[in-house]
Coordinates of C-alpha atoms in Angstrom, one line a residue:
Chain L
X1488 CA -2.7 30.9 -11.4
X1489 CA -3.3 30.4 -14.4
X1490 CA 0.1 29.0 -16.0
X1491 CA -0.1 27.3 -19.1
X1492 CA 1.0 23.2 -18.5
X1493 CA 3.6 21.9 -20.6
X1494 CA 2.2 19.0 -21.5
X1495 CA -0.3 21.1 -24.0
X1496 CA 2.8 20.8 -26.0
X1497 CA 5.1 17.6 -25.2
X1498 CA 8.2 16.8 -26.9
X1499 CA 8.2 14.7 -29.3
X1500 CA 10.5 12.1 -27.2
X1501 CA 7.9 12.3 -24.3
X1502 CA 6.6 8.8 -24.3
X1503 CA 10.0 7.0 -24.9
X1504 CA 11.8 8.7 -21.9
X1505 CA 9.1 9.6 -18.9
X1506 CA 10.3 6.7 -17.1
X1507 CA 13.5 5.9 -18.5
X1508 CA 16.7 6.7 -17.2
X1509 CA 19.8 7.5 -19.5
X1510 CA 22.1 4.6 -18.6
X1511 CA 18.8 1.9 -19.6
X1512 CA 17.9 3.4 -22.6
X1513 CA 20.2 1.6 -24.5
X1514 CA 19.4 -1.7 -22.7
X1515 CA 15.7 -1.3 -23.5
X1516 CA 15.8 0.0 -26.8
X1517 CA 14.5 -3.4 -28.3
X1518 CA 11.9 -3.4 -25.8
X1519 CA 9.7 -0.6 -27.2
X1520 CA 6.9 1.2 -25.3
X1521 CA 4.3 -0.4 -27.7
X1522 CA 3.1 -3.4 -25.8
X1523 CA 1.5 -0.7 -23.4
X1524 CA -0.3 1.2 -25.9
X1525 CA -2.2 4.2 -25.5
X1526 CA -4.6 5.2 -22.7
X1527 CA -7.6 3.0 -22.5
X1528 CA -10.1 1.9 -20.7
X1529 CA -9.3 -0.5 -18.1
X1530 CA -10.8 0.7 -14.8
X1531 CA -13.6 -1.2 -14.1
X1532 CA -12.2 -4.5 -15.4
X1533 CA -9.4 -6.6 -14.6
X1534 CA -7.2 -7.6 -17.2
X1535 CA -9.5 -10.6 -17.8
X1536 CA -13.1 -11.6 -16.4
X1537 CA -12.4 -15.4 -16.4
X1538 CA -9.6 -17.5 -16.0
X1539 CA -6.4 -16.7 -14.8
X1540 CA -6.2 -13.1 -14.4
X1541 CA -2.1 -13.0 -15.6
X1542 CA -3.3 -13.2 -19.2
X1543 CA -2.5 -16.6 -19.9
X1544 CA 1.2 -16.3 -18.7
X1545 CA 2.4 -19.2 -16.9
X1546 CA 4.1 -17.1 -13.6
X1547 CA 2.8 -17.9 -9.8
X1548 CA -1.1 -17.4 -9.3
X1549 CA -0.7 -14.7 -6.4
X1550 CA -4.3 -14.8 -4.0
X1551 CA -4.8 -11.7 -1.8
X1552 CA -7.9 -12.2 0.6
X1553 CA -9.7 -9.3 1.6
X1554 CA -12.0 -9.3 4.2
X1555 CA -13.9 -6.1 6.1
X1556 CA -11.7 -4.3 8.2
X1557 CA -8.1 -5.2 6.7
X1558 CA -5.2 -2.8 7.2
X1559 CA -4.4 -1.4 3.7
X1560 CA -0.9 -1.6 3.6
X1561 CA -1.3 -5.7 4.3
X1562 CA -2.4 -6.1 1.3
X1563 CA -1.4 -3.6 -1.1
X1564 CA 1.8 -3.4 0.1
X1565 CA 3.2 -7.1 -1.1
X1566 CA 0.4 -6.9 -4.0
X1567 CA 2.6 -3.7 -5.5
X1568 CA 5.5 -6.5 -5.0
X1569 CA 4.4 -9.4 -6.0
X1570 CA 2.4 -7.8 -9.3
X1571 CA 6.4 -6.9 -11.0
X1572 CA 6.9 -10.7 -10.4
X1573 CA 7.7 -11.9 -14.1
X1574 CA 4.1 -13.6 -15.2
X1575 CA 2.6 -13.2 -11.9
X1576 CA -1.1 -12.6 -11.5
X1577 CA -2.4 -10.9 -8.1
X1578 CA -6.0 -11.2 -6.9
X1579 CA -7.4 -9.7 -4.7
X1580 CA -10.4 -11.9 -3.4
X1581 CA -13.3 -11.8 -0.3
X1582 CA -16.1 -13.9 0.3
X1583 CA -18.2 -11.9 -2.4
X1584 CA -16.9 -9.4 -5.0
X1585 CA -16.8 -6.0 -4.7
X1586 CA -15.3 -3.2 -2.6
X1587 CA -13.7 -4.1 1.0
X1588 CA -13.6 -1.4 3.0
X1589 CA -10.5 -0.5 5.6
X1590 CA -10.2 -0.6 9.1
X1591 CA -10.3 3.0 9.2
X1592 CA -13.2 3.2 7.1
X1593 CA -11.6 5.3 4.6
X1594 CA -10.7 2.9 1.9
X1595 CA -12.2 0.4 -0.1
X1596 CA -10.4 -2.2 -2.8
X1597 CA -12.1 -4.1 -5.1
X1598 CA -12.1 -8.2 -4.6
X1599 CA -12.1 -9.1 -8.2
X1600 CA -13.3 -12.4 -7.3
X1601 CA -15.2 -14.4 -4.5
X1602 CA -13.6 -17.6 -2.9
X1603 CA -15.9 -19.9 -5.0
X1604 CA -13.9 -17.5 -8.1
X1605 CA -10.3 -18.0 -7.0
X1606 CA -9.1 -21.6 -8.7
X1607 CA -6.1 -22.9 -7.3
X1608 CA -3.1 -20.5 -6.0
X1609 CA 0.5 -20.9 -5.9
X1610 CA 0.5 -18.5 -3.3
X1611 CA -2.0 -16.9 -0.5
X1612 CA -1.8 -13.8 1.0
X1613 CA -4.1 -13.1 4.6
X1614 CA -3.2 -9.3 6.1
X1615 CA -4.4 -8.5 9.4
X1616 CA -6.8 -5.9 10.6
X1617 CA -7.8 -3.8 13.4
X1618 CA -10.1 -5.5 16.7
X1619 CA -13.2 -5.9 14.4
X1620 CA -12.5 -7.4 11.3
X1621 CA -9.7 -9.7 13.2
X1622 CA -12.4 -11.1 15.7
X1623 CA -14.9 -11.3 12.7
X1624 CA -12.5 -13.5 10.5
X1625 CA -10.8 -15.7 13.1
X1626 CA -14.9 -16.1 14.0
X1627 CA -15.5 -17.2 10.2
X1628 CA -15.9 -20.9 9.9
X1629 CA -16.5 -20.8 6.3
X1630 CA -13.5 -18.2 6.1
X1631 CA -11.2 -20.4 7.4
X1632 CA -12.5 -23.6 5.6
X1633 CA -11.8 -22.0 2.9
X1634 CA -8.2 -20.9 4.1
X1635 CA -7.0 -24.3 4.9
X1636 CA -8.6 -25.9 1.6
X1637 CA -7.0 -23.6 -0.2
X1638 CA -3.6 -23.8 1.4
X1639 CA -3.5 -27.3 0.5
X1640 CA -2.4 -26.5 -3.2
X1641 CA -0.4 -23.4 -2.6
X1642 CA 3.3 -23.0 -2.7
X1643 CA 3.5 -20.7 -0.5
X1644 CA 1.1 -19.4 2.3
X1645 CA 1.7 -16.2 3.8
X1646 CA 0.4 -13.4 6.3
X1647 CA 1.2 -10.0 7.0
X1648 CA 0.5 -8.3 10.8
X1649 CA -2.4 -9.8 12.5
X1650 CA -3.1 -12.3 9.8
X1651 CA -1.2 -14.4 11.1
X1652 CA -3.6 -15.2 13.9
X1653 CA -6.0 -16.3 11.5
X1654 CA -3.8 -18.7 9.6
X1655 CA -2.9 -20.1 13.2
X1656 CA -7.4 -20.4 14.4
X1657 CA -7.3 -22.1 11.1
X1658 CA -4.9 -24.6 12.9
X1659 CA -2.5 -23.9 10.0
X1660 CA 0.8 -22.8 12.8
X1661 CA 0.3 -25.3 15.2
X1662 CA 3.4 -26.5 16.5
X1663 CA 5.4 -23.2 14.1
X1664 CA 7.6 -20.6 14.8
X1665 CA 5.9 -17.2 13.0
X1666 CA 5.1 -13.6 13.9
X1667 CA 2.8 -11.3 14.3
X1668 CA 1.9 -7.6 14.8
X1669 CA 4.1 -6.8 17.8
X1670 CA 1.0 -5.8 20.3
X1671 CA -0.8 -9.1 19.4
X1672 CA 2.3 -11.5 20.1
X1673 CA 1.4 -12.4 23.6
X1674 CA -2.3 -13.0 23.0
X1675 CA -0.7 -15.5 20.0
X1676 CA 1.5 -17.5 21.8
X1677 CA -1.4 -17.4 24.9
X1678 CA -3.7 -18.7 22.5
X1679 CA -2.1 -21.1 19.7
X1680 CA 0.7 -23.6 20.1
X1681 CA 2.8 -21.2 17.9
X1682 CA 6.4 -19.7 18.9
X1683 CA 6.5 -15.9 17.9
X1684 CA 9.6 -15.3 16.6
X1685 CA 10.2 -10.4 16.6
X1686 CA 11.4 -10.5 13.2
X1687 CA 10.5 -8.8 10.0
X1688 CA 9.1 -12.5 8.5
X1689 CA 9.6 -15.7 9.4
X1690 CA 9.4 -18.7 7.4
X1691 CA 8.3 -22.4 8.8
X1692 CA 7.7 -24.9 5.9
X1693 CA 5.4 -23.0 3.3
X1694 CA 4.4 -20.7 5.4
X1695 CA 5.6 -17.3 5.9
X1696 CA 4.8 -15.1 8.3
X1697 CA 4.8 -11.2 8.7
X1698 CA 5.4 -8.6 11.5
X1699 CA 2.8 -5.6 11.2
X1700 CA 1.3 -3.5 8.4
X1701 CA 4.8 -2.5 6.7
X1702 CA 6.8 -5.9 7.0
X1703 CA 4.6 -7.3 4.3
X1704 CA 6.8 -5.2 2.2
X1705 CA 10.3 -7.2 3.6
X1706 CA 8.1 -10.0 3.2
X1707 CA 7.4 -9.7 -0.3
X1708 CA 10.8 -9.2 -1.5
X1709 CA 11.5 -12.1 0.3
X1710 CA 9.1 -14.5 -1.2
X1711 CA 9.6 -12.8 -5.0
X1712 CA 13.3 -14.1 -4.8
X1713 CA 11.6 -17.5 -3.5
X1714 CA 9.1 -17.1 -6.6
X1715 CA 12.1 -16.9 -9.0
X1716 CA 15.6 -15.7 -7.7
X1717 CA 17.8 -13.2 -5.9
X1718 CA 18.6 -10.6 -8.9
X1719 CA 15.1 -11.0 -9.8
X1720 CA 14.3 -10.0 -6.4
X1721 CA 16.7 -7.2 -6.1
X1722 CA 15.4 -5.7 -9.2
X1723 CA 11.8 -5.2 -8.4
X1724 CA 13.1 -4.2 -5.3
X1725 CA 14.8 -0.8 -7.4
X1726 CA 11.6 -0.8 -9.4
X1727 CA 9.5 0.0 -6.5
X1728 CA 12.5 2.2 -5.2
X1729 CA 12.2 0.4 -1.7
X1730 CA 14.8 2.2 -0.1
X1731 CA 13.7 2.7 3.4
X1732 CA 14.9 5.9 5.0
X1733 CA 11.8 7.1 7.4
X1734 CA 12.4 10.1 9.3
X1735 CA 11.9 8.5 13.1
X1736 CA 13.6 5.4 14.3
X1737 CA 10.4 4.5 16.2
X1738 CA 9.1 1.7 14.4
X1739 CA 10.5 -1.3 16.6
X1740 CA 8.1 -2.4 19.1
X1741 CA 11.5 -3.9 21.4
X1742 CA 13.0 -0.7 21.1
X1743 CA 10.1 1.2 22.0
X1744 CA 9.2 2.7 25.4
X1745 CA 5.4 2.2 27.6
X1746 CA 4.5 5.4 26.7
X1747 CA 4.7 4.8 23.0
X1748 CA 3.3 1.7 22.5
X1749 CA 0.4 2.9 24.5
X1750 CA 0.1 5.8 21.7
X1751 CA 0.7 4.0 19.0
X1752 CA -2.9 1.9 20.1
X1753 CA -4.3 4.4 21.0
X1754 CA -3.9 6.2 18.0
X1755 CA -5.0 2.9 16.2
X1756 CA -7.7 2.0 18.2
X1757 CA -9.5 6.2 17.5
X1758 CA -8.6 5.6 13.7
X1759 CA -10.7 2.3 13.4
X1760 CA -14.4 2.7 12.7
Chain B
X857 CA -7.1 -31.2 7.6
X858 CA -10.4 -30.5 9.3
X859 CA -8.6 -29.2 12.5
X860 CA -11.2 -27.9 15.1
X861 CA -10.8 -23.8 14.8
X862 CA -9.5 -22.3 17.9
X863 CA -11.8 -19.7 16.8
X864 CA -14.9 -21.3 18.2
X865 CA -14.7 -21.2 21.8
X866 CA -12.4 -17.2 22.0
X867 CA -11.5 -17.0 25.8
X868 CA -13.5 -14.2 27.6
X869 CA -10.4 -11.6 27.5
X870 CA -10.5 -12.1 23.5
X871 CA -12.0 -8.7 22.1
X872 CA -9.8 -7.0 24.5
X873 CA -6.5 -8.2 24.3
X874 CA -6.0 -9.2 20.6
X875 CA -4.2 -5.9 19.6
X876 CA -2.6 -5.3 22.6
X877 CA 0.3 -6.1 24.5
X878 CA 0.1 -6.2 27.8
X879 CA 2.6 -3.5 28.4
X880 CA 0.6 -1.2 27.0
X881 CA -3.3 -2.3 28.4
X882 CA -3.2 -0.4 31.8
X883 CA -2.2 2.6 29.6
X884 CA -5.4 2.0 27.9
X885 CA -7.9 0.4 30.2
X886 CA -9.8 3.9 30.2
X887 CA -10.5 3.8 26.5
X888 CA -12.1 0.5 25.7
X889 CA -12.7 -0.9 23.0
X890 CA -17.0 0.4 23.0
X891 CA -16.1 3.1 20.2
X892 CA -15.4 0.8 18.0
X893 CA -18.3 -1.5 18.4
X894 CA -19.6 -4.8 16.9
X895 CA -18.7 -5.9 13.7
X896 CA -21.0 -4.0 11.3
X897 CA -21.4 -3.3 7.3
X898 CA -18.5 -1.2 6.0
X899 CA -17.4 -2.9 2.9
X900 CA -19.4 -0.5 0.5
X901 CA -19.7 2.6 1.5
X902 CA -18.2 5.2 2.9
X903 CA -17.8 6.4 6.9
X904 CA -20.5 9.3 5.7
X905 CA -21.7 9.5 2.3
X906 CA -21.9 13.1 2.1
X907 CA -19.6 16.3 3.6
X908 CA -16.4 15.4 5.1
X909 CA -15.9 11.5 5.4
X910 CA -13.9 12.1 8.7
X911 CA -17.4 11.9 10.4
X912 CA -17.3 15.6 11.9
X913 CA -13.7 15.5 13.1
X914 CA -11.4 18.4 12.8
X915 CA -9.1 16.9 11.5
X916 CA -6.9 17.3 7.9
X917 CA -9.0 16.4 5.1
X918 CA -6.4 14.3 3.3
X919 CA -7.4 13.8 -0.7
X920 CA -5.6 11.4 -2.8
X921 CA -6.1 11.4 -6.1
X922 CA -6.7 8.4 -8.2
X923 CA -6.6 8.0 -12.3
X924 CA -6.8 5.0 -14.2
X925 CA -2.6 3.4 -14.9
X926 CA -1.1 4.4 -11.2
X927 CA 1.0 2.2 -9.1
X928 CA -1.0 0.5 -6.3
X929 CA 1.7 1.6 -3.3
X930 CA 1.8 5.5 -4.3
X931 CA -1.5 5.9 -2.9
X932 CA -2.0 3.3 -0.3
X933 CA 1.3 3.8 1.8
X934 CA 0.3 7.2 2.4
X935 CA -3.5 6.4 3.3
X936 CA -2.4 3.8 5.6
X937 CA -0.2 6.4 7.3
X938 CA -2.2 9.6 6.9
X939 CA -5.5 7.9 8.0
X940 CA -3.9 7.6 11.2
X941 CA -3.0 11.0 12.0
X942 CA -5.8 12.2 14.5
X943 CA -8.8 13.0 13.4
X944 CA -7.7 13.1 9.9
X945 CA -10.3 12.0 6.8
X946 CA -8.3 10.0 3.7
X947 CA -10.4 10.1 0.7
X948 CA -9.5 8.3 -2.4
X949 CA -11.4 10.7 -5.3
X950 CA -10.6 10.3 -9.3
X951 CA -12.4 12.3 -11.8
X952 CA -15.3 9.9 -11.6
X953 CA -16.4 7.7 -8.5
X954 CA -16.1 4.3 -8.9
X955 CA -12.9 1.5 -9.3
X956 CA -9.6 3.1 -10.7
X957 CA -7.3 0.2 -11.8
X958 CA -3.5 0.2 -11.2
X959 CA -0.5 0.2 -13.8
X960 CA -0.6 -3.9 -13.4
X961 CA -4.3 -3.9 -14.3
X962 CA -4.4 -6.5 -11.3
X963 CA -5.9 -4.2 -8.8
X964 CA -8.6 -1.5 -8.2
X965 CA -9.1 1.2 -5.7
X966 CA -12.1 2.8 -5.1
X967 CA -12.6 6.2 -5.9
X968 CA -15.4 7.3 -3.1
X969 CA -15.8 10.4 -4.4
X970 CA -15.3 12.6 -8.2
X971 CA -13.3 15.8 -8.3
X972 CA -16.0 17.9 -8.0
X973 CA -17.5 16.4 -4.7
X974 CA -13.2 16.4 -2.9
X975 CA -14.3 20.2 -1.2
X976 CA -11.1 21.9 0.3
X977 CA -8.4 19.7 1.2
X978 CA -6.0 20.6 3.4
X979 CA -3.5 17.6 1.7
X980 CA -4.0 16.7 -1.7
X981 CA -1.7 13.5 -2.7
X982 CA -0.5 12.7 -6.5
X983 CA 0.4 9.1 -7.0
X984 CA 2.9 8.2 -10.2
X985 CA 2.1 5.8 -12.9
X986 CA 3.3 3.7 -15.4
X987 CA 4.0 5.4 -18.6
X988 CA 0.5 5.2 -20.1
X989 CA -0.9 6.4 -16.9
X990 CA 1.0 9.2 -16.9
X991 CA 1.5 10.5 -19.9
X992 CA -2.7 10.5 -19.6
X993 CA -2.7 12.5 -16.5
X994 CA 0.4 15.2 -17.6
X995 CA -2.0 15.5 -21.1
X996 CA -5.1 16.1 -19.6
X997 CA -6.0 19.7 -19.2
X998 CA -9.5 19.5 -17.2
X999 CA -7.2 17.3 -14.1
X1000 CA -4.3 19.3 -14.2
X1001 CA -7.0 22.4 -14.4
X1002 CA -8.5 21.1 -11.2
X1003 CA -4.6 20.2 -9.3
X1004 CA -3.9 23.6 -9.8
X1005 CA -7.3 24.8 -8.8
X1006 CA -7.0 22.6 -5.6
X1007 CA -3.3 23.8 -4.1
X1008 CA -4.8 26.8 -4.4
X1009 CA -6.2 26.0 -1.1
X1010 CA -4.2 23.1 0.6
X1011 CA -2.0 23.5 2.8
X1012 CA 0.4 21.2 1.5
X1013 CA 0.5 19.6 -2.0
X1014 CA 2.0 16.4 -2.3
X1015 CA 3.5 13.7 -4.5
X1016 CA 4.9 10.1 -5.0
X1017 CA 7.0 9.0 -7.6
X1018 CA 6.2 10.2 -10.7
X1019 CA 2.8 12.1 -9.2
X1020 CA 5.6 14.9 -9.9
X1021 CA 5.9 14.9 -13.0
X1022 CA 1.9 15.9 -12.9
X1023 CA 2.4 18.8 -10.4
X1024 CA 5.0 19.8 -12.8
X1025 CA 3.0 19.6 -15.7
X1026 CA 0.0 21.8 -13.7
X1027 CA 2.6 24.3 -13.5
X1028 CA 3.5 24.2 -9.7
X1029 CA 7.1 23.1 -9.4
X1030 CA 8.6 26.1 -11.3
X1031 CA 11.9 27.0 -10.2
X1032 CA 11.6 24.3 -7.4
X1033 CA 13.9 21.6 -5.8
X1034 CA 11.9 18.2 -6.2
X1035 CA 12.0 14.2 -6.3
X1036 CA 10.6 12.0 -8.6
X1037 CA 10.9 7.9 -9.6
X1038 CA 15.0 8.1 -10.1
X1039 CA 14.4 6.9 -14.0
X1040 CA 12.5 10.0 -14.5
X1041 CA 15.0 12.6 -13.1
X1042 CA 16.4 13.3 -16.3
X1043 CA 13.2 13.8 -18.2
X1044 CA 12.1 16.4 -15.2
X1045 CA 15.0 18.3 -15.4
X1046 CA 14.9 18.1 -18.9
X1047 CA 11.5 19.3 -19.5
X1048 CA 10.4 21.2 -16.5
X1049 CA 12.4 23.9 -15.0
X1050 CA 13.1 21.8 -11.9
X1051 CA 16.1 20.9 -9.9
X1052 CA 15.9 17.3 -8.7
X1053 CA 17.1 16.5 -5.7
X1054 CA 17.9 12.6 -4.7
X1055 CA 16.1 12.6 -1.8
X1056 CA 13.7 9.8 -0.5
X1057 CA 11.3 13.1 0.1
X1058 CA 11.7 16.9 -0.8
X1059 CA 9.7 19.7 0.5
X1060 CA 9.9 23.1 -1.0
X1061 CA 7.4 25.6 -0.1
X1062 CA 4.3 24.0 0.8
X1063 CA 5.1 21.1 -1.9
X1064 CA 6.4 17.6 -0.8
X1065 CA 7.5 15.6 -3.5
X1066 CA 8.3 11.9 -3.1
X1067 CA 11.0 9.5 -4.8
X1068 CA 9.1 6.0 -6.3
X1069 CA 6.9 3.8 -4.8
X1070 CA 7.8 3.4 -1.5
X1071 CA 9.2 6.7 -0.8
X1072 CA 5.7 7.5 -0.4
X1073 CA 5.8 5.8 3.0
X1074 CA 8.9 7.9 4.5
X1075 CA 6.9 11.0 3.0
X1076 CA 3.8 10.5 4.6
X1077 CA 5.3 9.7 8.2
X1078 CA 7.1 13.2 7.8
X1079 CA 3.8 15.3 6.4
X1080 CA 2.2 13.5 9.2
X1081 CA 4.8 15.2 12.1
X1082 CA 3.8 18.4 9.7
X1083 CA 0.0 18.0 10.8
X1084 CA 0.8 16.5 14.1
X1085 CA 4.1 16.4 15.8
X1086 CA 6.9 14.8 16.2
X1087 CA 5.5 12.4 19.1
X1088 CA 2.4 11.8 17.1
X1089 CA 4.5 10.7 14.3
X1090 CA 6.6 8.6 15.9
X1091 CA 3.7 6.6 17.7
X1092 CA 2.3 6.3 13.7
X1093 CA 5.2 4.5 12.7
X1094 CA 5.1 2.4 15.6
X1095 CA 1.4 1.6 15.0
X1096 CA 2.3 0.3 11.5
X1097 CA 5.5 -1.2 12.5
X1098 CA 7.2 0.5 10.1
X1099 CA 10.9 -0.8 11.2
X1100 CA 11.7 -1.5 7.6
X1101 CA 14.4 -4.1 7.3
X1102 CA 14.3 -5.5 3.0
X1103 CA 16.6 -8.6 2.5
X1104 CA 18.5 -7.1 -0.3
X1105 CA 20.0 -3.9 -0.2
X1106 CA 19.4 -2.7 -4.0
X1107 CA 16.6 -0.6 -3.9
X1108 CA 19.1 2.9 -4.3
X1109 CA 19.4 4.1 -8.1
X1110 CA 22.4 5.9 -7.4
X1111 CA 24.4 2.7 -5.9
X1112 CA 22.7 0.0 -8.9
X1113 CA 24.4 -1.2 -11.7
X1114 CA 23.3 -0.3 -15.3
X1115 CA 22.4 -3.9 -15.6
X1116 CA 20.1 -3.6 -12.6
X1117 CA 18.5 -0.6 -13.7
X1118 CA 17.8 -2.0 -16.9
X1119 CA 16.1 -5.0 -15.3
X1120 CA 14.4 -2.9 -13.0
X1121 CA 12.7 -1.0 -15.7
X1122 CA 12.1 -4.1 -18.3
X1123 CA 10.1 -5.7 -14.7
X1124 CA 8.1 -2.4 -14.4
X1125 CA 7.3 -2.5 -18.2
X1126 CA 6.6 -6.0 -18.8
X1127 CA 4.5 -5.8 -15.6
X1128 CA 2.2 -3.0 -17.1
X1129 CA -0.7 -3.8 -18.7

């Protein structure tokens, strides 16, 4: 096929409309499209190489720690979030720079900075991962040194899935309501002095805890309207167009029979390298 | 705090009860956790760093295509989904290997492989952007030469967000229903003969187009029931928990206020880098 593309010849209006609706025109016209500016190189480098990485804005100082073996939604779900909070900056971080690769093996995102790089946060993010990288991180002593030093400046400090059981063998739950990822909740409360608590997130002082993979999404919203306020919240919630309407009804683990939980790990289990 | 870890002394039944409930570990006593072995060096490269990254499996080969300005979620929602469909392969692959930075400028995916190494894919995945992403992508002839060149052989051809706005610019979408990020439905209809269709996914032909951001996750669950079944599916959404329950109920376009909108869309832009 060898159609011509229509964007040999866009209209003239092309850049001022792609992503604007009708009704917000008018609201935005002030706003102008000229604080993007045209294409240009920025994908090797994050918006700055030192300092904060927000640009000198003054909004929360968003940590996301990477580590081998993470689940990629934990992470990149709430840092899609948590980037369209006003002046936020989100970092993603490891123990040393450079790509992190996936649980699955299939994905790698760059930590723009090592622990000794990350400066103080207003909020930290730890996702979970599959068997490996769990075991490896809750086996980490520097890891979680690091963890509870740095959670004693943050605002907020916050897990998705299977994270949570590293904030806890940090000692950071003890005594605390939170969840987990909903296969891991018995080994949790076997193993910590933490209650686990099936919900979406659950919140207990600063910290703020996630159910598995997705719910760092629910999370997110959650902590943005924390991070500034409810219409805030609701309108990065239409920015991402979080809308949920899957096409199953199989994602609660309560709801959900022997047969498929027992797929759902094993499906987990063959995708993990 | 210098609270002992309770990561230092793991009871026995540790590596074999951390991800699993015990509901579900008689189903799975038989598979063990050998495959997936000790914690080992992932982090830079990929499962194979040469043929099909699915390490042999005959599986889909899932590609997802990167370039510099998209939004973090419109790729990674769908990898974390479509890298658990059986013996599937996700590969992230941009016109060059190497870090591709998001919309924000805050994060960076790795590209693992450049358009000309991606082979035939059975799935190929378009991501959206922010405007200057975009507008990049839908101008540039050699990438929308290649999409075209690709579908020629998938066996479905897919999109989030505004990703169709670039399979409508390669020519693909003529005369088709599709989706698209809700503030761009009037410039696709306006400058593509498409019909859009309010849907959180749309699948017309072989093409699957997805509404903004998160609609990628719906999407993928329901091209992963495509490739699997309905079964398979469901057990995927139950492995990422994906029960989705936001605190606010304002991420529908066609139920927001004008005022919302317009905040929605001064977030997105302000966020952009």
């Amino acid at each position: 096929m060898t159609h011509p593309t229509h964007a040999q010849s866009p209209r003239p209006t092309t850049r001022r409309t792609v992503l604007r609706g009708t009704a917000a025109t008018a609201a935005l016209a002030t706003a102008g499209l000229a604080a993007t500016g045209p294409a240009h190189a920025t994908d090797v480098h994050p918006k700055t190489d030192s300092g904060n990485s927000s640009s000198g804005s003054d909004g929360p100082r968003i940590g996301i720690l990477l580590y081998d073996g993470y689940s990629l939604l934990d992470p990149t779900g709430p840092a899609e979030v948590l980037s369209r909070v006003p002046g936020a900056s989100v970092t993603m971080l490891a123990e040393r720079r450079g790509p992190i690769r996936t649980d699955t093996g299939d994905v790698a995102v760059l930590a723009d900075r090592s622990l000794d790089e990350a400066g103080r946060l207003d909020v930290l993010l730890v996702p979970g991962a599959g068997n490996r990288g769990l075991i490896a991180a809750m086996q980490n002593r520097p890891l979680l040194d690091w963890i509870r030093e740095t959670n004693r400046r943050t605002r907020f400090t916050t897990s998705v899935c299977t994270g949570s059981l590293i904030l806890a063998a940090a000692g950071l739950l003890d005594g605390r309501r939170a969840t987990t990822y909903w296969a891991s909740a018995p080994y949790m409360e076997k193993t910590f002095d933490v209650t686990y608590v099936p919900e979406r997130y659950v919140k207990s002082g600063k910290f703020i805890t996630s159910a598995g993979v997705s719910a760092g999404l629910d999370m997110s919203l959650y902590l943005a309207a924390r991070l500034t306020d409810d219409d805030t919240a609701k309108a990065i919630q239409l920015a991402v167009e979080y809308d949920p309407r899957p096409p199953f009804d199989a994602g609660n683990a309560q709801e959900a029979s022997d047969d498929l939980k027992a797929r759902a790990l094993k499906i987990l289990e063959d995708s993990q390298v």
